[in-house]
PDB file of C-alpha atoms and ligand atoms in Angstrom:
ATOM      1  CA  UNK B  16      -0.098  -0.103   0.237  1.00 43.00           C
ATOM      2  CA  UNK B  17       1.597   3.289  -1.166  1.00 44.00           C
ATOM      3  CA  UNK B  18       0.748   6.431   0.832  1.00 46.00           C
ATOM      4  CA  UNK B  19       2.411   9.661  -0.252  1.00 46.00           C
ATOM      5  CA  UNK B  20       5.689   9.494   1.808  1.00 43.00           C
ATOM      6  CA  UNK B  21       6.376   5.782   1.208  1.00 43.00           C
ATOM      7  CA  UNK B  22       5.912   6.640  -2.736  1.00 44.00           C
ATOM      8  CA  UNK B  23       8.390   9.493  -2.321  1.00 42.00           C
ATOM      9  CA  UNK B  24      10.774   7.322  -0.560  1.00 41.00           C
ATOM     10  CA  UNK B  25      10.775   4.626  -3.160  1.00 41.00           C
ATOM     11  CA  UNK B  26      11.258   7.248  -6.199  1.00 42.00           C
ATOM     12  CA  UNK B  27      14.126   8.649  -4.007  1.00 39.00           C
ATOM     13  CA  UNK B  28      15.549   5.299  -3.651  1.00 40.00           C
ATOM     14  CA  UNK B  29      15.368   4.563  -7.222  1.00 45.00           C
ATOM     15  CA  UNK B  30      16.961   7.828  -8.189  1.00 40.00           C
ATOM     16  CA  UNK B  31      19.706   6.984  -5.952  1.00 41.00           C
ATOM     17  CA  UNK B  32      20.301   3.708  -7.572  1.00 43.00           C
ATOM     18  CA  UNK B  33      20.115   4.905 -10.559  1.00 41.00           C
ATOM     19  CA  UNK B  34      23.132   7.270 -10.062  1.00 44.00           C
ATOM     20  CA  UNK B  35      25.305   4.328  -9.774  1.00 41.00           C
ATOM     21  CA  UNK B  36      25.195   4.000 -13.612  1.00 44.00           C
ATOM     22  CA  UNK B  37      28.118   5.171 -15.089  1.00 47.00           C
ATOM     23  CA  UNK B  38      28.585   9.084 -15.207  1.00 55.00           C
ATOM     24  CA  UNK B  39      28.760   9.281 -19.095  1.00 54.00           C
ATOM     25  CA  UNK B  40      25.104   8.342 -19.540  1.00 51.00           C
ATOM     26  CA  UNK B  41      24.142  11.045 -17.111  1.00 62.00           C
ATOM     27  CA  UNK B  42      26.320  13.710 -18.871  1.00 65.00           C
ATOM     28  CA  UNK B  43      24.789  12.444 -22.306  1.00 70.00           C
ATOM     29  CA  UNK B  44      21.204  12.611 -20.726  1.00 62.00           C
ATOM     30  CA  UNK B  45      21.691  16.170 -19.454  1.00 61.00           C
ATOM     31  CA  UNK B  46      23.080  17.613 -22.652  1.00 63.00           C
ATOM     32  CA  UNK B  47      20.409  16.157 -24.579  1.00 65.00           C
ATOM     33  CA  UNK B  48      17.659  17.760 -22.063  1.00 59.00           C
ATOM     34  CA  UNK B  49      19.849  21.310 -22.456  1.00 60.00           C
ATOM     35  CA  UNK B  50      19.619  20.909 -26.419  1.00 61.00           C
ATOM     36  CA  UNK B  51      15.756  19.929 -26.003  1.00 61.00           C
ATOM     37  CA  UNK B  52      14.786  23.151 -23.557  1.00 59.00           C
ATOM     38  CA  UNK B  53      16.830  25.315 -26.023  1.00 57.00           C
ATOM     39  CA  UNK B  54      15.504  24.127 -29.060  1.00 58.00           C
ATOM     40  CA  UNK B  55      11.648  24.808 -27.849  1.00 56.00           C
ATOM     41  CA  UNK B  56      12.578  28.004 -26.485  1.00 54.00           C
ATOM     42  CA  UNK B  57      13.882  28.758 -29.790  1.00 48.00           C
ATOM     43  CA  UNK B  58      10.628  27.596 -31.763  1.00 47.00           C
ATOM     44  CA  UNK B  59       8.479  29.361 -29.327  1.00 53.00           C
ATOM     45  CA  UNK B  60      10.692  32.931 -30.021  1.00 43.00           C
ATOM     46  CA  UNK B  61      10.046  32.136 -33.914  1.00 43.00           C
ATOM     47  CA  UNK B  62       6.302  31.642 -33.285  1.00 44.00           C
ATOM     48  CA  UNK B  63       5.722  34.752 -31.617  1.00 41.00           C
ATOM     49  CA  UNK B  64       7.887  36.588 -34.125  1.00 40.00           C
ATOM     50  CA  UNK B  65       5.965  35.175 -36.977  1.00 39.00           C
ATOM     51  CA  UNK B  66       2.470  35.879 -35.709  1.00 37.00           C
ATOM     52  CA  UNK B  67       3.048  39.730 -34.501  1.00 38.00           C
ATOM     53  CA  UNK B  68       4.662  40.085 -38.207  1.00 37.00           C
ATOM     54  CA  UNK B  69       1.783  38.623 -40.054  1.00 39.00           C
ATOM     55  CA  UNK B  70      -0.713  40.708 -38.397  1.00 42.00           C
ATOM     56  CA  UNK B  71      -2.080  42.684 -41.129  1.00 44.00           C
ATOM     57  CA  UNK B  72      -2.891  46.408 -40.031  1.00 45.00           C
ATOM     58  CA  UNK B  73      -3.987  48.155 -43.179  1.00 47.00           C
ATOM     59  CA  UNK B  74      -4.052  51.904 -43.712  1.00 51.00           C
ATOM     60  CA  UNK B  75      -2.075  52.735 -40.661  1.00 47.00           C
ATOM     61  CA  UNK B  76       1.307  54.379 -40.475  1.00 54.00           C
ATOM     62  CA  UNK B  77       3.924  51.723 -39.607  1.00 53.00           C
ATOM     63  CA  UNK B  78       4.288  53.866 -35.744  1.00 53.00           C
ATOM     64  CA  UNK B  79       0.592  53.447 -35.511  1.00 51.00           C
ATOM     65  CA  UNK B  80       0.931  49.698 -36.417  1.00 51.00           C
ATOM     66  CA  UNK B  81       3.652  49.058 -33.700  1.00 53.00           C
ATOM     67  CA  UNK B  82       1.650  51.192 -31.220  1.00 53.00           C
ATOM     68  CA  UNK B  83      -1.464  48.901 -32.276  1.00 51.00           C
ATOM     69  CA  UNK B  84       0.712  45.445 -31.332  1.00 54.00           C
ATOM     70  CA  UNK B  85       1.591  46.970 -28.280  1.00 55.00           C
ATOM     71  CA  UNK B  86      -1.537  48.164 -26.880  1.00 58.00           C
ATOM     72  CA  UNK B  87      -4.091  45.731 -28.598  1.00 55.00           C
ATOM     73  CA  UNK B  88      -5.246  43.216 -26.014  1.00 59.00           C
ATOM     74  CA  UNK B  89      -5.653  39.884 -27.125  1.00 72.00           C
ATOM     75  CA  UNK B  90      -8.610  38.702 -29.005  1.00 88.00           C
ATOM     76  CA  UNK B  91     -10.167  40.608 -31.562  1.00 95.00           C
ATOM     77  CA  UNK B  92      -8.116  43.117 -33.863  1.00 97.00           C
ATOM     78  CA  UNK B  93     -10.117  45.826 -34.555  1.00 97.00           C
ATOM     79  CA  UNK B  94      -7.582  47.210 -36.875  1.00 96.00           C
ATOM     80  CA  UNK B  95      -7.811  44.192 -39.055  1.00 97.00           C
ATOM     81  CA  UNK B  96      -9.304  46.351 -41.957  1.00 98.00           C
ATOM     82  CA  UNK B  97      -9.938  49.710 -42.915  1.00 98.00           C
ATOM     83  CA  UNK B  98     -12.843  51.518 -41.692  1.00 98.00           C
ATOM     84  CA  UNK B  99     -12.663  54.433 -44.081  1.00 98.00           C
ATOM     85  CA  UNK B 100     -11.747  53.016 -47.306  1.00 98.00           C
ATOM     86  CA  UNK B 101     -15.174  52.387 -49.175  1.00 97.00           C
ATOM     87  CA  UNK B 102     -13.348  49.259 -50.761  1.00 97.00           C
ATOM     88  CA  UNK B 103     -13.086  47.854 -47.263  1.00 98.00           C
ATOM     89  CA  UNK B 104     -15.787  45.248 -45.588  1.00 98.00           C
ATOM     90  CA  UNK B 105     -15.842  47.128 -42.508  1.00 98.00           C
ATOM     91  CA  UNK B 106     -15.999  50.997 -43.866  1.00 98.00           C
ATOM     92  CA  UNK B 107     -18.305  52.902 -41.726  1.00 98.00           C
ATOM     93  CA  UNK B 108     -20.632  54.889 -43.753  1.00 98.00           C
ATOM     94  CA  UNK B 109     -23.108  57.253 -42.136  1.00 97.00           C
ATOM     95  CA  UNK B 110     -24.149  61.087 -42.214  1.00 97.00           C
ATOM     96  CA  UNK B 111     -20.847  62.242 -40.868  1.00 97.00           C
ATOM     97  CA  UNK B 112     -18.884  59.973 -42.919  1.00 98.00           C
ATOM     98  CA  UNK B 113     -19.391  60.222 -46.642  1.00 97.00           C
ATOM     99  CA  UNK B 114     -17.937  57.649 -49.226  1.00 98.00           C
ATOM    100  CA  UNK B 115     -14.326  59.107 -50.031  1.00 96.00           C
ATOM    101  CA  UNK B 116     -14.614  59.519 -52.944  1.00 97.00           C
ATOM    102  CA  UNK B 117     -18.301  60.787 -52.785  1.00 96.00           C
ATOM    103  CA  UNK B 118     -18.643  59.209 -56.348  1.00 97.00           C
ATOM    104  CA  UNK B 119     -16.983  55.921 -55.500  1.00 97.00           C
ATOM    105  CA  UNK B 120     -17.578  52.859 -57.827  1.00 97.00           C
ATOM    106  CA  UNK B 121     -16.795  49.483 -56.519  1.00 97.00           C
ATOM    107  CA  UNK B 122     -14.530  47.741 -58.815  1.00 96.00           C
ATOM    108  CA  UNK B 123     -16.290  44.325 -58.856  1.00 97.00           C
ATOM    109  CA  UNK B 124     -20.193  43.811 -58.728  1.00 98.00           C
ATOM    110  CA  UNK B 125     -22.180  40.934 -59.659  1.00 98.00           C
ATOM    111  CA  UNK B 126     -25.332  39.611 -59.514  1.00 98.00           C
ATOM    112  CA  UNK B 127     -26.009  36.949 -56.653  1.00 98.00           C
ATOM    113  CA  UNK B 128     -27.568  33.579 -57.582  1.00 98.00           C
ATOM    114  CA  UNK B 129     -30.906  34.143 -55.203  1.00 98.00           C
ATOM    115  CA  UNK B 130     -34.436  35.204 -56.069  1.00 98.00           C
ATOM    116  CA  UNK B 131     -34.251  38.887 -57.361  1.00 98.00           C
ATOM    117  CA  UNK B 132     -36.953  41.885 -57.604  1.00 98.00           C
ATOM    118  CA  UNK B 133     -36.055  43.142 -60.878  1.00 98.00           C
ATOM    119  CA  UNK B 134     -34.215  41.503 -63.885  1.00 98.00           C
ATOM    120  CA  UNK B 135     -30.796  40.871 -63.742  1.00 97.00           C
ATOM    121  CA  UNK B 136     -29.730  43.571 -66.055  1.00 97.00           C
ATOM    122  CA  UNK B 137     -31.064  46.041 -63.619  1.00 97.00           C
ATOM    123  CA  UNK B 138     -27.817  47.622 -61.742  1.00 94.00           C
ATOM    124  CA  UNK B 139     -29.605  47.388 -57.998  1.00 97.00           C
ATOM    125  CA  UNK B 140     -29.543  43.933 -58.578  1.00 98.00           C
ATOM    126  CA  UNK B 141     -26.190  43.685 -58.505  1.00 98.00           C
ATOM    127  CA  UNK B 142     -23.520  43.637 -55.352  1.00 98.00           C
ATOM    128  CA  UNK B 143     -19.990  43.656 -54.433  1.00 98.00           C
ATOM    129  CA  UNK B 144     -18.086  40.634 -55.478  1.00 98.00           C
ATOM    130  CA  UNK B 145     -16.889  40.350 -51.919  1.00 97.00           C
ATOM    131  CA  UNK B 146     -20.164  39.724 -50.152  1.00 98.00           C
ATOM    132  CA  UNK B 147     -22.205  37.957 -53.239  1.00 98.00           C
ATOM    133  CA  UNK B 148     -21.233  34.293 -51.686  1.00 98.00           C
ATOM    134  CA  UNK B 149     -22.134  35.140 -48.292  1.00 98.00           C
ATOM    135  CA  UNK B 150     -25.624  36.660 -49.469  1.00 98.00           C
ATOM    136  CA  UNK B 151     -26.094  33.513 -51.615  1.00 98.00           C
ATOM    137  CA  UNK B 152     -25.745  31.129 -48.451  1.00 98.00           C
ATOM    138  CA  UNK B 153     -27.626  33.036 -46.215  1.00 98.00           C
ATOM    139  CA  UNK B 154     -30.860  33.123 -48.475  1.00 98.00           C
ATOM    140  CA  UNK B 155     -29.980  29.340 -49.274  1.00 98.00           C
ATOM    141  CA  UNK B 156     -29.672  28.770 -45.497  1.00 98.00           C
ATOM    142  CA  UNK B 157     -32.999  30.835 -44.765  1.00 98.00           C
ATOM    143  CA  UNK B 158     -35.011  28.936 -47.409  1.00 98.00           C
ATOM    144  CA  UNK B 159     -34.026  25.321 -45.563  1.00 98.00           C
ATOM    145  CA  UNK B 160     -35.639  27.010 -42.629  1.00 98.00           C
ATOM    146  CA  UNK B 161     -39.002  28.378 -44.305  1.00 97.00           C
ATOM    147  CA  UNK B 162     -37.735  32.102 -44.879  1.00 98.00           C
ATOM    148  CA  UNK B 163     -37.851  33.003 -48.486  1.00 98.00           C
ATOM    149  CA  UNK B 164     -35.598  36.064 -49.075  1.00 98.00           C
ATOM    150  CA  UNK B 165     -35.272  38.035 -52.393  1.00 98.00           C
ATOM    151  CA  UNK B 166     -33.035  40.899 -52.777  1.00 98.00           C
ATOM    152  CA  UNK B 167     -34.895  44.047 -53.163  1.00 98.00           C
ATOM    153  CA  UNK B 168     -31.836  46.494 -53.422  1.00 98.00           C
ATOM    154  CA  UNK B 169     -28.533  46.123 -53.825  1.00 98.00           C
ATOM    155  CA  UNK B 170     -25.679  48.519 -55.042  1.00 98.00           C
ATOM    156  CA  UNK B 171     -27.022  51.972 -55.957  1.00 97.00           C
ATOM    157  CA  UNK B 172     -24.511  54.351 -57.489  1.00 97.00           C
ATOM    158  CA  UNK B 173     -24.158  58.010 -56.755  1.00 97.00           C
ATOM    159  CA  UNK B 174     -26.814  59.122 -59.756  1.00 96.00           C
ATOM    160  CA  UNK B 175     -29.510  56.690 -58.774  1.00 95.00           C
ATOM    161  CA  UNK B 176     -29.064  57.778 -54.692  1.00 95.00           C
ATOM    162  CA  UNK B 177     -29.529  61.360 -55.950  1.00 96.00           C
ATOM    163  CA  UNK B 178     -32.637  60.361 -57.415  1.00 95.00           C
ATOM    164  CA  UNK B 179     -33.975  58.275 -54.966  1.00 95.00           C
ATOM    165  CA  UNK B 180     -32.917  61.232 -51.955  1.00 96.00           C
ATOM    166  CA  UNK B 181     -34.567  63.663 -54.458  1.00 97.00           C
ATOM    167  CA  UNK B 182     -37.789  61.772 -54.735  1.00 96.00           C
ATOM    168  CA  UNK B 183     -38.199  60.959 -50.927  1.00 96.00           C
ATOM    169  CA  UNK B 184     -37.605  64.733 -50.133  1.00 97.00           C
ATOM    170  CA  UNK B 185     -40.353  65.995 -52.690  1.00 97.00           C
ATOM    171  CA  UNK B 186     -42.719  63.235 -51.291  1.00 96.00           C
ATOM    172  CA  UNK B 187     -42.024  63.501 -47.157  1.00 96.00           C
ATOM    173  CA  UNK B 188     -40.197  66.742 -46.992  1.00 96.00           C
ATOM    174  CA  UNK B 189     -36.335  66.846 -46.299  1.00 95.00           C
ATOM    175  CA  UNK B 190     -36.232  66.132 -42.547  1.00 94.00           C
ATOM    176  CA  UNK B 191     -38.588  63.128 -43.121  1.00 95.00           C
ATOM    177  CA  UNK B 192     -36.231  62.082 -46.167  1.00 96.00           C
ATOM    178  CA  UNK B 193     -32.898  62.336 -44.154  1.00 95.00           C
ATOM    179  CA  UNK B 194     -34.580  59.617 -41.457  1.00 92.00           C
ATOM    180  CA  UNK B 195     -35.227  56.989 -43.945  1.00 89.00           C
ATOM    181  CA  UNK B 196     -32.988  57.752 -47.173  1.00 93.00           C
ATOM    182  CA  UNK B 197     -29.325  58.491 -47.533  1.00 95.00           C
ATOM    183  CA  UNK B 198     -28.151  61.667 -49.436  1.00 95.00           C
ATOM    184  CA  UNK B 199     -25.754  60.612 -52.449  1.00 95.00           C
ATOM    185  CA  UNK B 200     -22.147  59.777 -51.273  1.00 97.00           C
ATOM    186  CA  UNK B 201     -23.474  58.892 -47.921  1.00 97.00           C
ATOM    187  CA  UNK B 202     -25.033  55.676 -48.659  1.00 97.00           C
ATOM    188  CA  UNK B 203     -24.002  52.259 -47.797  1.00 97.00           C
ATOM    189  CA  UNK B 204     -25.766  50.976 -50.948  1.00 97.00           C
ATOM    190  CA  UNK B 205     -23.013  52.783 -53.032  1.00 98.00           C
ATOM    191  CA  UNK B 206     -20.166  50.305 -51.635  1.00 98.00           C
ATOM    192  CA  UNK B 207     -22.389  47.253 -52.868  1.00 98.00           C
ATOM    193  CA  UNK B 208     -21.956  46.184 -49.358  1.00 98.00           C
ATOM    194  CA  UNK B 209     -25.292  46.524 -48.150  1.00 98.00           C
ATOM    195  CA  UNK B 210     -28.796  44.875 -49.445  1.00 98.00           C
ATOM    196  CA  UNK B 211     -32.514  45.447 -48.557  1.00 98.00           C
ATOM    197  CA  UNK B 212     -34.260  42.340 -48.315  1.00 98.00           C
ATOM    198  CA  UNK B 213     -37.702  41.388 -48.343  1.00 98.00           C
ATOM    199  CA  UNK B 214     -39.641  38.233 -48.615  1.00 98.00           C
ATOM    200  CA  UNK B 215     -40.442  36.590 -51.968  1.00 97.00           C
ATOM    201  CA  UNK B 216     -43.858  37.516 -51.853  1.00 97.00           C
ATOM    202  CA  UNK B 217     -42.983  41.169 -51.559  1.00 98.00           C
ATOM    203  CA  UNK B 218     -45.089  41.267 -48.203  1.00 98.00           C
ATOM    204  CA  UNK B 219     -43.811  44.295 -45.593  1.00 98.00           C
ATOM    205  CA  UNK B 220     -41.767  45.566 -48.802  1.00 97.00           C
ATOM    206  CA  UNK B 221     -39.216  48.179 -47.332  1.00 96.00           C
ATOM    207  CA  UNK B 222     -41.365  48.573 -44.593  1.00 97.00           C
ATOM    208  CA  UNK B 223     -40.925  47.980 -40.764  1.00 98.00           C
ATOM    209  CA  UNK B 224     -43.626  45.094 -40.354  1.00 98.00           C
ATOM    210  CA  UNK B 225     -40.734  43.367 -42.242  1.00 98.00           C
ATOM    211  CA  UNK B 226     -39.689  42.818 -38.720  1.00 98.00           C
ATOM    212  CA  UNK B 227     -42.675  40.602 -37.488  1.00 98.00           C
ATOM    213  CA  UNK B 228     -42.062  38.299 -40.777  1.00 98.00           C
ATOM    214  CA  UNK B 229     -40.512  35.011 -40.580  1.00 98.00           C
ATOM    215  CA  UNK B 230     -38.183  36.712 -42.611  1.00 98.00           C
ATOM    216  CA  UNK B 231     -37.045  39.649 -40.910  1.00 98.00           C
ATOM    217  CA  UNK B 232     -36.945  37.584 -37.648  1.00 98.00           C
ATOM    218  CA  UNK B 233     -34.963  34.916 -39.339  1.00 98.00           C
ATOM    219  CA  UNK B 234     -32.637  37.879 -40.361  1.00 98.00           C
ATOM    220  CA  UNK B 235     -32.470  39.212 -37.123  1.00 98.00           C
ATOM    221  CA  UNK B 236     -31.649  35.765 -35.353  1.00 98.00           C
ATOM    222  CA  UNK B 237     -29.188  34.323 -38.134  1.00 98.00           C
ATOM    223  CA  UNK B 238     -27.718  36.830 -40.345  1.00 98.00           C
ATOM    224  CA  UNK B 239     -24.205  37.055 -37.995  1.00 98.00           C
ATOM    225  CA  UNK B 240     -23.504  33.667 -38.958  1.00 98.00           C
ATOM    226  CA  UNK B 241     -23.235  34.715 -42.530  1.00 98.00           C
ATOM    227  CA  UNK B 242     -21.209  37.925 -41.965  1.00 98.00           C
ATOM    228  CA  UNK B 243     -24.021  40.439 -41.839  1.00 98.00           C
ATOM    229  CA  UNK B 244     -25.280  43.070 -39.652  1.00 98.00           C
ATOM    230  CA  UNK B 245     -29.110  44.762 -39.090  1.00 98.00           C
ATOM    231  CA  UNK B 246     -27.247  48.043 -39.752  1.00 98.00           C
ATOM    232  CA  UNK B 247     -30.113  50.103 -38.440  1.00 98.00           C
ATOM    233  CA  UNK B 248     -31.896  48.793 -35.621  1.00 98.00           C
ATOM    234  CA  UNK B 249     -34.973  50.530 -33.588  1.00 97.00           C
ATOM    235  CA  UNK B 250     -32.737  51.612 -30.365  1.00 97.00           C
ATOM    236  CA  UNK B 251     -30.211  53.229 -32.344  1.00 98.00           C
ATOM    237  CA  UNK B 252     -31.591  56.091 -34.532  1.00 97.00           C
ATOM    238  CA  UNK B 253     -29.381  58.504 -32.051  1.00 97.00           C
ATOM    239  CA  UNK B 254     -26.050  56.803 -33.057  1.00 98.00           C
ATOM    240  CA  UNK B 255     -27.110  55.876 -36.654  1.00 98.00           C
ATOM    241  CA  UNK B 256     -29.280  58.505 -37.973  1.00 96.00           C
ATOM    242  CA  UNK B 257     -31.510  56.281 -39.480  1.00 96.00           C
ATOM    243  CA  UNK B 258     -34.925  54.931 -38.118  1.00 96.00           C
ATOM    244  CA  UNK B 259     -35.212  51.147 -37.727  1.00 97.00           C
ATOM    245  CA  UNK B 260     -35.216  48.991 -41.076  1.00 98.00           C
ATOM    246  CA  UNK B 261     -34.757  45.326 -40.511  1.00 98.00           C
ATOM    247  CA  UNK B 262     -34.710  44.725 -43.857  1.00 98.00           C
ATOM    248  CA  UNK B 263     -31.424  46.535 -44.574  1.00 98.00           C
ATOM    249  CA  UNK B 264     -28.282  44.054 -44.009  1.00 98.00           C
ATOM    250  CA  UNK B 265     -24.592  45.323 -44.285  1.00 98.00           C
ATOM    251  CA  UNK B 266     -21.920  42.684 -45.084  1.00 98.00           C
ATOM    252  CA  UNK B 267     -18.737  42.622 -42.676  1.00 98.00           C
ATOM    253  CA  UNK B 268     -17.775  39.416 -42.491  1.00 98.00           C
ATOM    254  CA  UNK B 269     -18.183  36.784 -40.373  1.00 98.00           C
ATOM    255  CA  UNK B 270     -15.323  37.786 -37.662  1.00 98.00           C
ATOM    256  CA  UNK B 271     -17.044  41.365 -36.916  1.00 98.00           C
ATOM    257  CA  UNK B 272     -20.736  40.198 -37.025  1.00 98.00           C
ATOM    258  CA  UNK B 273     -19.785  37.318 -34.599  1.00 98.00           C
ATOM    259  CA  UNK B 274     -17.725  39.498 -32.530  1.00 98.00           C
ATOM    260  CA  UNK B 275     -20.540  42.267 -32.261  1.00 98.00           C
ATOM    261  CA  UNK B 276     -23.326  39.593 -31.497  1.00 98.00           C
ATOM    262  CA  UNK B 277     -20.973  38.205 -28.856  1.00 97.00           C
ATOM    263  CA  UNK B 278     -20.581  41.507 -27.242  1.00 97.00           C
ATOM    264  CA  UNK B 279     -24.426  42.542 -28.284  1.00 98.00           C
ATOM    265  CA  UNK B 280     -22.959  45.729 -29.618  1.00 98.00           C
ATOM    266  CA  UNK B 281     -25.435  46.499 -32.807  1.00 98.00           C
ATOM    267  CA  UNK B 282     -23.900  49.591 -34.230  1.00 98.00           C
ATOM    268  CA  UNK B 283     -20.583  49.765 -35.825  1.00 98.00           C
ATOM    269  CA  UNK B 284     -20.213  53.496 -34.694  1.00 98.00           C
ATOM    270  CA  UNK B 285     -20.367  52.075 -31.176  1.00 98.00           C
ATOM    271  CA  UNK B 286     -17.905  48.787 -31.869  1.00 98.00           C
ATOM    272  CA  UNK B 287     -15.163  51.361 -33.420  1.00 98.00           C
ATOM    273  CA  UNK B 288     -15.641  53.983 -30.916  1.00 98.00           C
ATOM    274  CA  UNK B 289     -16.707  56.272 -33.438  1.00 98.00           C
ATOM    275  CA  UNK B 290     -19.059  59.748 -32.941  1.00 98.00           C
ATOM    276  CA  UNK B 291     -22.731  59.120 -33.262  1.00 98.00           C
ATOM    277  CA  UNK B 292     -24.187  60.468 -36.309  1.00 97.00           C
ATOM    278  CA  UNK B 293     -27.909  61.511 -35.820  1.00 96.00           C
ATOM    279  CA  UNK B 294     -27.773  64.189 -38.644  1.00 95.00           C
ATOM    280  CA  UNK B 295     -25.443  65.993 -41.582  1.00 94.00           C
ATOM    281  CA  UNK B 296     -22.928  68.294 -40.222  1.00 82.00           C
TER     282      UNK B 296
HETATM  283 ZN1  LIG Z  65     -30.942  49.863 -47.716  1.00 82.06          ZN
END
């Protein structure tokens, strides 16, 4: 029967017996052990260097990148993509952050393979190639769960946004128009990274009751898994500058959408610590 003390005693006896073995064996073992420790330490140093060397931090100067490496807590890297470059999937566009240039056009626009409100020749049925596959996958997953999503409006050029905004101003007046439609050069739709979705039967088309439909509920619960956020939440008009739009999704990639969901932060402005944008400056 072993108790702790007798086990230790046996262990030391064994160790002592081993010491009567030839000393050459011991010195070889010792050298091998030292070499192993040095090698493991070296590999760890090399790994640490490689990780920090490959952390991509675009759109920042080298000194800022160095600061970011030092001050960035372990975990989510908020500097992974640029937030001012209109071609970046993290670009933050609002009433205080116009697109630069205001007439920006995405380089690659494609028609996603999913139900479409208009014909494939319509420019509004195109979206950025960066999000097209994610949008298709999301529509497919939603369909499997009984939510039939259709693309109502994707990319809108500076020109077409001008026409939409002017028509809103004519119909509702400027104050009301600014709550629901972006001025040209300030619309996420112009990046190709936003989409207005609706059920394929067009119920609650671009209307807040979309949020109560199976499609709206499915989107609110699942969009983040495909890299999308509901950009204009009902309780965030003071931050985003827009009233509740349960139909308007914005592609930011699975990493950011999942992190925002995890932290329960629903606006890009709050996540990136940017000023609220309730109105134009
Ligand atoms: Zn929209």
